[in-house]
Amino acid sequence: MQQSASAHVSNHDHGHVDQEGLKILGFWIFLVTDCLLFATLFAAYAVLHTHTNGGFTGKEFDKPGFIIETFILLISSFTSGIAVLFMHKGNKKALLGWLIVTAALGAVFVGLEINEFTNMVHEGATISTSAFLTSFFTLVGTHGLHVTVGIFWMIGLMIQLSRKGITNVTKRKISVISLYWHFLDAVWIFILTVVYLMGVM
Amino acid sequence: MSNHEHTASIKAYVIGFILSIILTIIPLVLVLNHMMAKSVLLPVILIAAVLQFVIQLFFFMHIRDGEGPRYNVMALVLGLIFVITIVVGAIWIMSFNSVVQ
């Protein structure tokens, strides 16, 4: 009797772990579909990037701007990983601290990107100037929007974390947003290569 | 969740971070200093990007985490097939379009 009771408990426990694991798998599948969204935008950019309509071309991209953006996003990807490490150690204070650093770096990234976009618009390079710029603003803007959503999501998780502490549920939520953040950095690698580096080449 | 499920360690993150920085700086330097012919440069920077993506999958996103069948890897492989089909297919079809014109 006792044995079956303990078997039941461990089964139940196992089922619970699987639930959280299943949710992380579900998030992986979301990331894959998000890849498809970016694939269509990359395809549009690849096809349209020569259609500059005699205006702004890729050679005019702000070089220091996109280099700084790249490193800020890469560092924030690293700091979100450090946050997860402290989560596994059960250190709530350090976890919150590194999440704040990550969100702040993300905010700087978005700020720099908005600055880059407004500078371009002031130079007359708007989203309707040419097919090249339409595909550029859509692709890079969609990525920037993802980062912005991630910042608000992270702030929400920090509030929940400070109220409920590190539980199985908040652990899974932090793991998921960390995956999301790394994914955004991975997408940025291809934006840097395909849009900016091939643009200034 | 037991500890052995997580491949996360400070060592993995630091290695992944350093490799990512190196793989970011190499294409930046090559492109900004015009160090290669365009036909060589293009595949080099694309390979650097793909390598960095793979490194982040392993060192940052811990794609090997968890037990049992790796459904996340299967989904990712299927997704990559779709991504390559969409991007390469679009470029191929539209380059044919410009030939017709």
Short mmCIF file of N, CA, C and O in Angstrom, two decimals, chain A residues 14 17 20-21 24-25 28-29 31-32 35-36 38-40 42-44 46-47 59 63 66-67 70-71 74-75 77-78 80-82 84-85 88 168 171-172 178-180 182-183 185-187 189-190 192-194 196-198 200-201, chain B residues 1 3 5-6 8-11 13-14 16-17 20-21 24-25 27-28 31-32 34 38 41-42 45-46 48-50 52-53 56-57 60-63 65 67 70-73 75-80 82-84 86-87 90-91 94:
data_model
loop_
_atom_site.label_atom_id
_atom_site.label_comp_id
_atom_site.label_asym_id
_atom_site.label_seq_id
_atom_site.Cartn_x
_atom_site.Cartn_y
_atom_site.Cartn_z
N HIS A 14 6.53 13.04 -11.73
CA HIS A 14 7.10 12.90 -13.08
C HIS A 14 6.22 13.61 -14.10
O HIS A 14 6.69 14.34 -14.96
N VAL A 17 6.78 17.35 -14.04
CA VAL A 17 8.01 17.74 -14.74
C VAL A 17 7.77 17.74 -16.24
O VAL A 17 8.15 18.66 -16.94
N GLU A 20 5.96 20.87 -17.55
CA GLU A 20 6.81 22.04 -17.77
C GLU A 20 7.70 21.82 -18.98
O GLU A 20 7.93 22.72 -19.78
N GLY A 21 8.19 20.56 -19.12
CA GLY A 21 9.04 20.24 -20.27
C GLY A 21 8.28 20.38 -21.58
O GLY A 21 8.81 20.88 -22.57
N ILE A 24 8.05 23.93 -22.61
CA ILE A 24 9.29 24.42 -23.23
C ILE A 24 9.37 23.92 -24.68
O ILE A 24 9.73 24.66 -25.59
N LEU A 25 8.96 22.66 -24.90
CA LEU A 25 8.92 22.12 -26.27
C LEU A 25 7.96 22.96 -27.13
O LEU A 25 8.28 23.31 -28.27
N TRP A 28 9.66 25.96 -28.24
CA TRP A 28 10.59 25.68 -29.35
C TRP A 28 9.82 25.69 -30.67
O TRP A 28 10.31 26.20 -31.68
N ILE A 29 8.62 25.09 -30.65
CA ILE A 29 7.84 25.04 -31.89
C ILE A 29 7.41 26.45 -32.29
O ILE A 29 7.42 26.80 -33.48
N LEU A 31 9.20 29.10 -31.72
CA LEU A 31 10.41 29.72 -32.28
C LEU A 31 10.61 29.30 -33.74
O LEU A 31 11.00 30.10 -34.58
N VAL A 32 10.31 28.01 -34.03
CA VAL A 32 10.45 27.53 -35.40
C VAL A 32 9.49 28.27 -36.33
O VAL A 32 9.86 28.70 -37.42
N CYS A 35 10.76 31.60 -36.99
CA CYS A 35 11.80 31.48 -38.02
C CYS A 35 11.17 31.64 -39.40
O CYS A 35 11.73 32.28 -40.28
N LEU A 36 9.99 31.02 -39.59
CA LEU A 36 9.32 31.08 -40.89
C LEU A 36 8.91 32.53 -41.21
O LEU A 36 9.04 32.97 -42.35
N PHE A 38 10.43 35.24 -40.18
CA PHE A 38 11.64 35.96 -40.58
C PHE A 38 12.14 35.48 -41.94
O PHE A 38 12.69 36.27 -42.71
N ALA A 39 11.94 34.18 -42.24
CA ALA A 39 12.38 33.66 -43.55
C ALA A 39 11.67 34.39 -44.68
O ALA A 39 12.32 34.78 -45.67
N THR A 40 10.36 34.63 -44.54
CA THR A 40 9.63 35.34 -45.60
C THR A 40 10.14 36.78 -45.73
O THR A 40 10.29 37.28 -46.85
N PHE A 42 13.17 37.85 -44.90
CA PHE A 42 14.52 37.78 -45.50
C PHE A 42 14.42 37.54 -47.00
O PHE A 42 15.17 38.12 -47.78
N ALA A 43 13.47 36.66 -47.38
CA ALA A 43 13.30 36.36 -48.81
C ALA A 43 12.89 37.63 -49.56
O ALA A 43 13.45 37.95 -50.61
N ALA A 44 11.95 38.39 -48.97
CA ALA A 44 11.50 39.65 -49.60
C ALA A 44 12.68 40.61 -49.71
O ALA A 44 12.89 41.24 -50.76
N ALA A 46 15.92 39.86 -49.79
CA ALA A 46 16.90 39.35 -50.76
C ALA A 46 16.47 39.66 -52.18
O ALA A 46 17.30 39.98 -53.04
N VAL A 47 15.18 39.58 -52.44
CA VAL A 47 14.67 39.83 -53.79
C VAL A 47 14.66 41.33 -54.11
O VAL A 47 14.96 41.74 -55.22
N LYS A 59 24.95 51.05 -48.93
CA LYS A 59 26.29 51.61 -48.63
C LYS A 59 26.22 52.73 -47.61
O LYS A 59 27.20 53.09 -47.00
N LYS A 63 27.58 52.75 -40.03
CA LYS A 63 28.46 51.62 -39.61
C LYS A 63 28.65 51.53 -38.10
O LYS A 63 28.42 50.47 -37.52
N PHE A 66 25.35 50.13 -36.37
CA PHE A 66 24.97 48.71 -36.37
C PHE A 66 26.01 47.83 -35.68
O PHE A 66 25.68 46.77 -35.16
N ILE A 67 27.28 48.31 -35.63
CA ILE A 67 28.30 47.52 -34.91
C ILE A 67 27.99 47.55 -33.41
O ILE A 67 28.01 46.51 -32.73
N THR A 70 24.99 45.41 -32.60
CA THR A 70 25.33 43.99 -32.62
C THR A 70 25.93 43.54 -31.29
O THR A 70 25.51 42.53 -30.72
N PHE A 71 26.91 44.32 -30.79
CA PHE A 71 27.59 43.88 -29.57
C PHE A 71 26.69 44.02 -28.35
O PHE A 71 26.75 43.18 -27.44
N LEU A 74 24.48 40.99 -28.39
CA LEU A 74 25.26 39.79 -28.07
C LEU A 74 25.53 39.73 -26.57
O LEU A 74 25.37 38.68 -25.94
N ILE A 75 25.92 40.88 -25.98
CA ILE A 75 26.19 40.91 -24.53
C ILE A 75 24.91 40.62 -23.75
O ILE A 75 24.92 39.87 -22.77
N SER A 77 22.43 38.81 -24.70
CA SER A 77 22.15 37.38 -24.83
C SER A 77 22.96 36.60 -23.79
O SER A 77 22.47 35.68 -23.13
N PHE A 78 24.22 37.02 -23.61
CA PHE A 78 25.11 36.40 -22.62
C PHE A 78 24.59 36.63 -21.20
O PHE A 78 24.50 35.69 -20.41
N SER A 80 21.54 37.19 -20.25
CA SER A 80 20.31 36.43 -19.97
C SER A 80 20.67 34.98 -19.63
O SER A 80 20.01 34.33 -18.82
N GLY A 81 21.77 34.48 -20.24
CA GLY A 81 22.26 33.14 -19.89
C GLY A 81 22.77 33.08 -18.45
O GLY A 81 22.52 32.13 -17.72
N ILE A 82 23.50 34.15 -18.05
CA ILE A 82 24.01 34.22 -16.67
C ILE A 82 22.83 34.22 -15.69
O ILE A 82 22.87 33.56 -14.65
N VAL A 84 19.97 32.77 -16.07
CA VAL A 84 19.46 31.40 -15.96
C VAL A 84 20.36 30.56 -15.05
O VAL A 84 19.89 29.74 -14.26
N LEU A 85 21.68 30.78 -15.15
CA LEU A 85 22.62 30.05 -14.28
C LEU A 85 22.31 30.32 -12.81
O LEU A 85 22.25 29.40 -11.99
N HIS A 88 19.23 28.47 -11.66
CA HIS A 88 19.46 27.07 -11.29
C HIS A 88 20.14 26.95 -9.94
O HIS A 88 20.00 25.95 -9.25
N ASN A 168 8.91 25.99 -9.73
CA ASN A 168 9.01 25.24 -10.98
C ASN A 168 8.41 26.03 -12.14
O ASN A 168 8.91 25.99 -13.26
N LYS A 171 10.58 29.10 -12.95
CA LYS A 171 11.80 28.57 -13.57
C LYS A 171 11.57 28.34 -15.06
O LYS A 171 12.37 28.72 -15.90
N ARG A 172 10.44 27.67 -15.37
CA ARG A 172 10.12 27.38 -16.78
C ARG A 172 9.95 28.68 -17.55
O ARG A 172 10.42 28.81 -18.68
N SER A 178 14.52 33.23 -21.80
CA SER A 178 15.95 33.19 -22.15
C SER A 178 16.14 32.58 -23.54
O SER A 178 16.93 33.07 -24.34
N LEU A 179 15.37 31.52 -23.84
CA LEU A 179 15.40 30.93 -25.19
C LEU A 179 15.02 31.99 -26.23
O LEU A 179 15.66 32.12 -27.27
N TYR A 180 13.93 32.73 -25.92
CA TYR A 180 13.43 33.76 -26.83
C TYR A 180 14.51 34.81 -27.07
O TYR A 180 14.76 35.21 -28.20
N HIS A 182 17.85 34.54 -26.71
CA HIS A 182 18.95 33.98 -27.52
C HIS A 182 18.54 33.89 -28.98
O HIS A 182 19.34 34.15 -29.88
N PHE A 183 17.27 33.51 -29.21
CA PHE A 183 16.75 33.39 -30.57
C PHE A 183 16.82 34.73 -31.29
O PHE A 183 17.22 34.81 -32.46
N ASP A 185 18.86 37.15 -30.73
CA ASP A 185 20.26 37.43 -31.07
C ASP A 185 20.67 36.63 -32.30
O ASP A 185 21.37 37.13 -33.17
N ALA A 186 20.20 35.37 -32.38
CA ALA A 186 20.53 34.53 -33.54
C ALA A 186 19.96 35.13 -34.82
O ALA A 186 20.63 35.16 -35.86
N VAL A 187 18.72 35.67 -34.75
CA VAL A 187 18.14 36.31 -35.93
C VAL A 187 18.96 37.55 -36.30
O VAL A 187 19.22 37.81 -37.48
N ILE A 189 22.14 38.02 -35.98
CA ILE A 189 23.37 37.62 -36.68
C ILE A 189 23.12 37.65 -38.18
O ILE A 189 23.94 38.16 -38.96
N PHE A 190 21.95 37.12 -38.60
CA PHE A 190 21.65 37.06 -40.03
C PHE A 190 21.27 38.44 -40.57
O PHE A 190 21.57 38.75 -41.72
N LEU A 192 22.57 41.24 -39.42
CA LEU A 192 23.88 41.89 -39.55
C LEU A 192 24.58 41.46 -40.83
O LEU A 192 25.08 42.28 -41.59
N THR A 193 24.58 40.14 -41.09
CA THR A 193 25.31 39.61 -42.24
C THR A 193 24.63 39.97 -43.55
O THR A 193 25.26 40.54 -44.45
N VAL A 194 23.34 39.66 -43.65
CA VAL A 194 22.64 39.78 -44.93
C VAL A 194 22.29 41.24 -45.23
O VAL A 194 22.44 41.71 -46.36
N TYR A 196 23.22 44.39 -43.22
CA TYR A 196 24.20 45.45 -43.02
C TYR A 196 25.54 45.18 -43.71
O TYR A 196 26.03 46.00 -44.47
N LEU A 197 26.13 43.99 -43.46
CA LEU A 197 27.46 43.73 -44.05
C LEU A 197 27.38 43.64 -45.57
O LEU A 197 28.20 44.22 -46.28
N MET A 198 26.38 42.91 -46.10
CA MET A 198 26.26 42.84 -47.55
C MET A 198 25.86 44.19 -48.12
O MET A 198 26.17 44.50 -49.27
N VAL A 200 26.88 47.29 -46.95
CA VAL A 200 28.01 48.22 -47.04
C VAL A 200 29.15 47.66 -47.91
O VAL A 200 30.10 48.36 -48.20
N MET A 201 29.05 46.40 -48.30
CA MET A 201 30.12 45.77 -49.08
C MET A 201 30.35 46.45 -50.42
O MET A 201 29.42 46.87 -51.08
N MET B 1 13.03 19.24 -11.39
CA MET B 1 14.02 19.05 -12.46
C MET B 1 15.38 18.78 -11.84
O MET B 1 15.86 19.57 -11.02
N ASN B 3 19.52 18.23 -11.72
CA ASN B 3 20.58 19.07 -12.28
C ASN B 3 21.21 18.52 -13.55
O ASN B 3 21.66 19.27 -14.39
N GLU B 5 20.02 17.38 -16.08
CA GLU B 5 19.31 17.70 -17.31
C GLU B 5 19.85 18.96 -17.96
O GLU B 5 19.64 19.20 -19.13
N HIS B 6 20.51 19.81 -17.18
CA HIS B 6 20.93 21.10 -17.72
C HIS B 6 22.39 21.07 -18.14
O HIS B 6 23.26 20.72 -17.36
N ALA B 8 23.68 23.73 -18.91
CA ALA B 8 24.07 25.11 -18.63
C ALA B 8 25.21 25.14 -17.62
O ALA B 8 25.12 24.53 -16.57
N SER B 9 26.28 25.85 -17.96
CA SER B 9 27.34 26.10 -17.00
C SER B 9 28.00 27.40 -17.41
O SER B 9 27.90 27.82 -18.56
N ILE B 10 28.66 28.02 -16.44
CA ILE B 10 29.30 29.31 -16.74
C ILE B 10 30.35 29.12 -17.84
O ILE B 10 30.51 29.96 -18.71
N LYS B 11 31.00 27.93 -17.81
CA LYS B 11 32.04 27.65 -18.81
C LYS B 11 31.44 27.65 -20.23
O LYS B 11 31.98 28.26 -21.15
N TYR B 13 28.72 29.13 -21.26
CA TYR B 13 28.32 30.47 -21.69
C TYR B 13 29.52 31.31 -22.10
O TYR B 13 29.47 32.03 -23.10
N VAL B 14 30.61 31.21 -21.31
CA VAL B 14 31.78 32.04 -21.64
C VAL B 14 32.39 31.59 -22.96
O VAL B 14 32.72 32.42 -23.81
N GLY B 16 30.85 30.05 -25.45
CA GLY B 16 29.92 30.46 -26.51
C GLY B 16 30.02 31.95 -26.79
O GLY B 16 30.00 32.38 -27.94
N PHE B 17 30.16 32.74 -25.72
CA PHE B 17 30.24 34.20 -25.85
C PHE B 17 31.51 34.61 -26.59
O PHE B 17 31.47 35.40 -27.54
N SER B 20 31.32 33.61 -30.19
CA SER B 20 30.39 34.50 -30.90
C SER B 20 31.06 35.83 -31.22
O SER B 20 30.89 36.38 -32.31
N ILE B 21 31.82 36.36 -30.25
CA ILE B 21 32.51 37.64 -30.48
C ILE B 21 33.51 37.49 -31.62
O ILE B 21 33.56 38.32 -32.53
N THR B 24 31.86 37.33 -34.86
CA THR B 24 31.26 38.62 -35.26
C THR B 24 32.36 39.54 -35.79
O THR B 24 32.17 40.24 -36.78
N ILE B 25 33.52 39.53 -35.10
CA ILE B 25 34.59 40.46 -35.46
C ILE B 25 35.21 40.08 -36.81
O ILE B 25 35.48 40.97 -37.63
N PRO B 27 33.95 38.72 -39.71
CA PRO B 27 33.27 39.31 -40.88
C PRO B 27 33.29 40.84 -40.88
O PRO B 27 33.44 41.45 -41.93
N LEU B 28 33.18 41.45 -39.68
CA LEU B 28 33.20 42.92 -39.60
C LEU B 28 34.51 43.46 -40.17
O LEU B 28 34.52 44.35 -41.02
N VAL B 31 34.87 42.82 -44.00
CA VAL B 31 34.01 43.66 -44.85
C VAL B 31 34.44 45.12 -44.79
O VAL B 31 34.60 45.78 -45.82
N LEU B 32 34.68 45.63 -43.58
CA LEU B 32 34.96 47.07 -43.45
C LEU B 32 36.32 47.45 -44.01
O LEU B 32 36.54 48.59 -44.41
N HIS B 34 37.65 45.83 -46.67
CA HIS B 34 37.67 45.35 -48.07
C HIS B 34 38.84 44.40 -48.30
O HIS B 34 39.64 44.59 -49.21
N LYS B 38 34.70 40.13 -53.59
CA LYS B 38 33.31 39.96 -53.17
C LYS B 38 32.85 38.49 -53.29
O LYS B 38 32.10 38.00 -52.45
N LEU B 41 34.25 36.80 -50.28
CA LEU B 41 33.77 37.40 -49.03
C LEU B 41 32.36 36.93 -48.67
O LEU B 41 32.07 36.61 -47.53
N LEU B 42 31.48 36.87 -49.69
CA LEU B 42 30.08 36.48 -49.44
C LEU B 42 29.96 35.13 -48.75
O LEU B 42 29.36 35.05 -47.68
N ILE B 45 31.41 35.30 -45.00
CA ILE B 45 30.60 35.91 -43.94
C ILE B 45 29.32 35.11 -43.68
O ILE B 45 28.85 35.04 -42.55
N LEU B 46 28.80 34.44 -44.72
CA LEU B 46 27.61 33.60 -44.51
C LEU B 46 27.96 32.38 -43.65
O LEU B 46 27.20 32.01 -42.75
N ALA B 48 30.40 32.26 -41.47
CA ALA B 48 30.62 32.76 -40.11
C ALA B 48 29.29 32.92 -39.38
O ALA B 48 29.18 32.58 -38.19
N ALA B 49 28.26 33.42 -40.09
CA ALA B 49 26.94 33.62 -39.47
C ALA B 49 26.32 32.27 -39.08
O ALA B 49 25.81 32.10 -37.98
N VAL B 50 26.40 31.28 -40.01
CA VAL B 50 25.81 29.97 -39.73
C VAL B 50 26.53 29.30 -38.56
O VAL B 50 25.89 28.74 -37.66
N GLN B 52 28.08 30.80 -36.11
CA GLN B 52 27.70 31.47 -34.86
C GLN B 52 26.31 31.03 -34.41
O GLN B 52 26.05 30.85 -33.22
N PHE B 53 25.41 30.81 -35.38
CA PHE B 53 24.06 30.32 -35.07
C PHE B 53 24.14 28.95 -34.41
O PHE B 53 23.51 28.70 -33.38
N GLN B 56 25.51 29.22 -30.89
CA GLN B 56 24.53 29.72 -29.92
C GLN B 56 23.47 28.65 -29.60
O GLN B 56 23.00 28.58 -28.48
N LEU B 57 23.13 27.83 -30.60
CA LEU B 57 22.18 26.74 -30.35
C LEU B 57 22.71 25.80 -29.28
O LEU B 57 21.98 25.36 -28.40
N PHE B 60 24.30 28.45 -25.87
CA PHE B 60 23.36 29.37 -25.22
C PHE B 60 21.97 28.73 -25.05
O PHE B 60 21.34 28.84 -24.02
N MET B 61 21.48 28.08 -26.13
CA MET B 61 20.10 27.59 -26.09
C MET B 61 20.02 26.14 -25.62
O MET B 61 18.93 25.61 -25.44
N HIS B 62 21.16 25.48 -25.40
CA HIS B 62 21.23 24.13 -24.84
C HIS B 62 20.27 23.18 -25.53
O HIS B 62 19.41 22.57 -24.90
N ILE B 63 20.46 23.06 -26.83
CA ILE B 63 19.54 22.26 -27.62
C ILE B 63 19.58 20.78 -27.21
O ILE B 63 18.65 20.03 -27.45
N ASP B 65 19.54 19.73 -24.12
CA ASP B 65 18.90 19.55 -22.82
C ASP B 65 17.74 18.56 -22.87
O ASP B 65 17.09 18.41 -23.89
N GLU B 67 15.55 14.81 -21.62
CA GLU B 67 15.68 13.38 -21.90
C GLU B 67 14.72 12.98 -23.00
O GLU B 67 13.85 13.76 -23.38
N ARG B 70 14.33 13.97 -29.05
CA ARG B 70 14.57 15.42 -29.14
C ARG B 70 13.60 16.04 -30.15
O ARG B 70 13.97 16.35 -31.27
N TYR B 71 12.36 16.22 -29.68
CA TYR B 71 11.35 16.78 -30.58
C TYR B 71 11.69 18.21 -31.00
O TYR B 71 11.35 18.65 -32.09
N ASN B 72 12.39 18.95 -30.08
CA ASN B 72 12.74 20.34 -30.44
C ASN B 72 13.71 20.36 -31.62
O ASN B 72 13.59 21.19 -32.51
N VAL B 73 14.66 19.38 -31.65
CA VAL B 73 15.61 19.33 -32.76
C VAL B 73 14.88 18.97 -34.05
O VAL B 73 15.13 19.56 -35.11
N ALA B 75 11.73 19.54 -34.80
CA ALA B 75 10.96 20.72 -35.24
C ALA B 75 11.89 21.73 -35.90
O ALA B 75 11.57 22.32 -36.93
N LEU B 76 13.07 21.91 -35.28
CA LEU B 76 14.03 22.90 -35.80
C LEU B 76 14.53 22.50 -37.19
O LEU B 76 14.61 23.34 -38.09
N VAL B 77 14.82 21.20 -37.37
CA VAL B 77 15.30 20.73 -38.68
C VAL B 77 14.23 20.94 -39.74
O VAL B 77 14.50 21.48 -40.82
N LEU B 78 12.97 20.59 -39.39
CA LEU B 78 11.87 20.81 -40.32
C LEU B 78 11.74 22.31 -40.65
O LEU B 78 11.60 22.70 -41.82
N GLY B 79 11.84 23.14 -39.59
CA GLY B 79 11.76 24.59 -39.79
C GLY B 79 12.86 25.10 -40.71
O GLY B 79 12.61 25.92 -41.59
N LEU B 80 14.10 24.58 -40.52
CA LEU B 80 15.21 25.03 -41.35
C LEU B 80 15.00 24.64 -42.81
O LEU B 80 15.34 25.40 -43.72
N PHE B 82 12.08 24.42 -44.27
CA PHE B 82 11.12 25.42 -44.76
C PHE B 82 11.81 26.75 -45.04
O PHE B 82 11.59 27.38 -46.07
N VAL B 83 12.67 27.18 -44.08
CA VAL B 83 13.35 28.48 -44.22
C VAL B 83 14.18 28.51 -45.50
O VAL B 83 14.10 29.45 -46.30
N ILE B 84 14.98 27.44 -45.71
CA ILE B 84 15.85 27.39 -46.89
C ILE B 84 15.02 27.36 -48.16
O ILE B 84 15.32 28.03 -49.15
N ILE B 86 11.97 28.59 -48.61
CA ILE B 86 11.37 29.91 -48.84
C ILE B 86 12.40 30.89 -49.39
O ILE B 86 12.19 31.54 -50.42
N VAL B 87 13.56 30.98 -48.71
CA VAL B 87 14.55 32.00 -49.09
C VAL B 87 15.18 31.67 -50.44
O VAL B 87 15.16 32.49 -51.36
N ALA B 90 12.57 31.77 -53.29
CA ALA B 90 12.18 33.13 -53.67
C ALA B 90 13.25 33.78 -54.53
O ALA B 90 12.96 34.38 -55.57
N ILE B 91 14.52 33.64 -54.10
CA ILE B 91 15.62 34.26 -54.86
C ILE B 91 15.68 33.64 -56.25
O ILE B 91 15.82 34.35 -57.26
N MET B 94 12.64 34.73 -58.45
CA MET B 94 12.66 36.15 -58.83
C MET B 94 13.84 36.47 -59.74
O MET B 94 13.76 37.41 -60.53
#
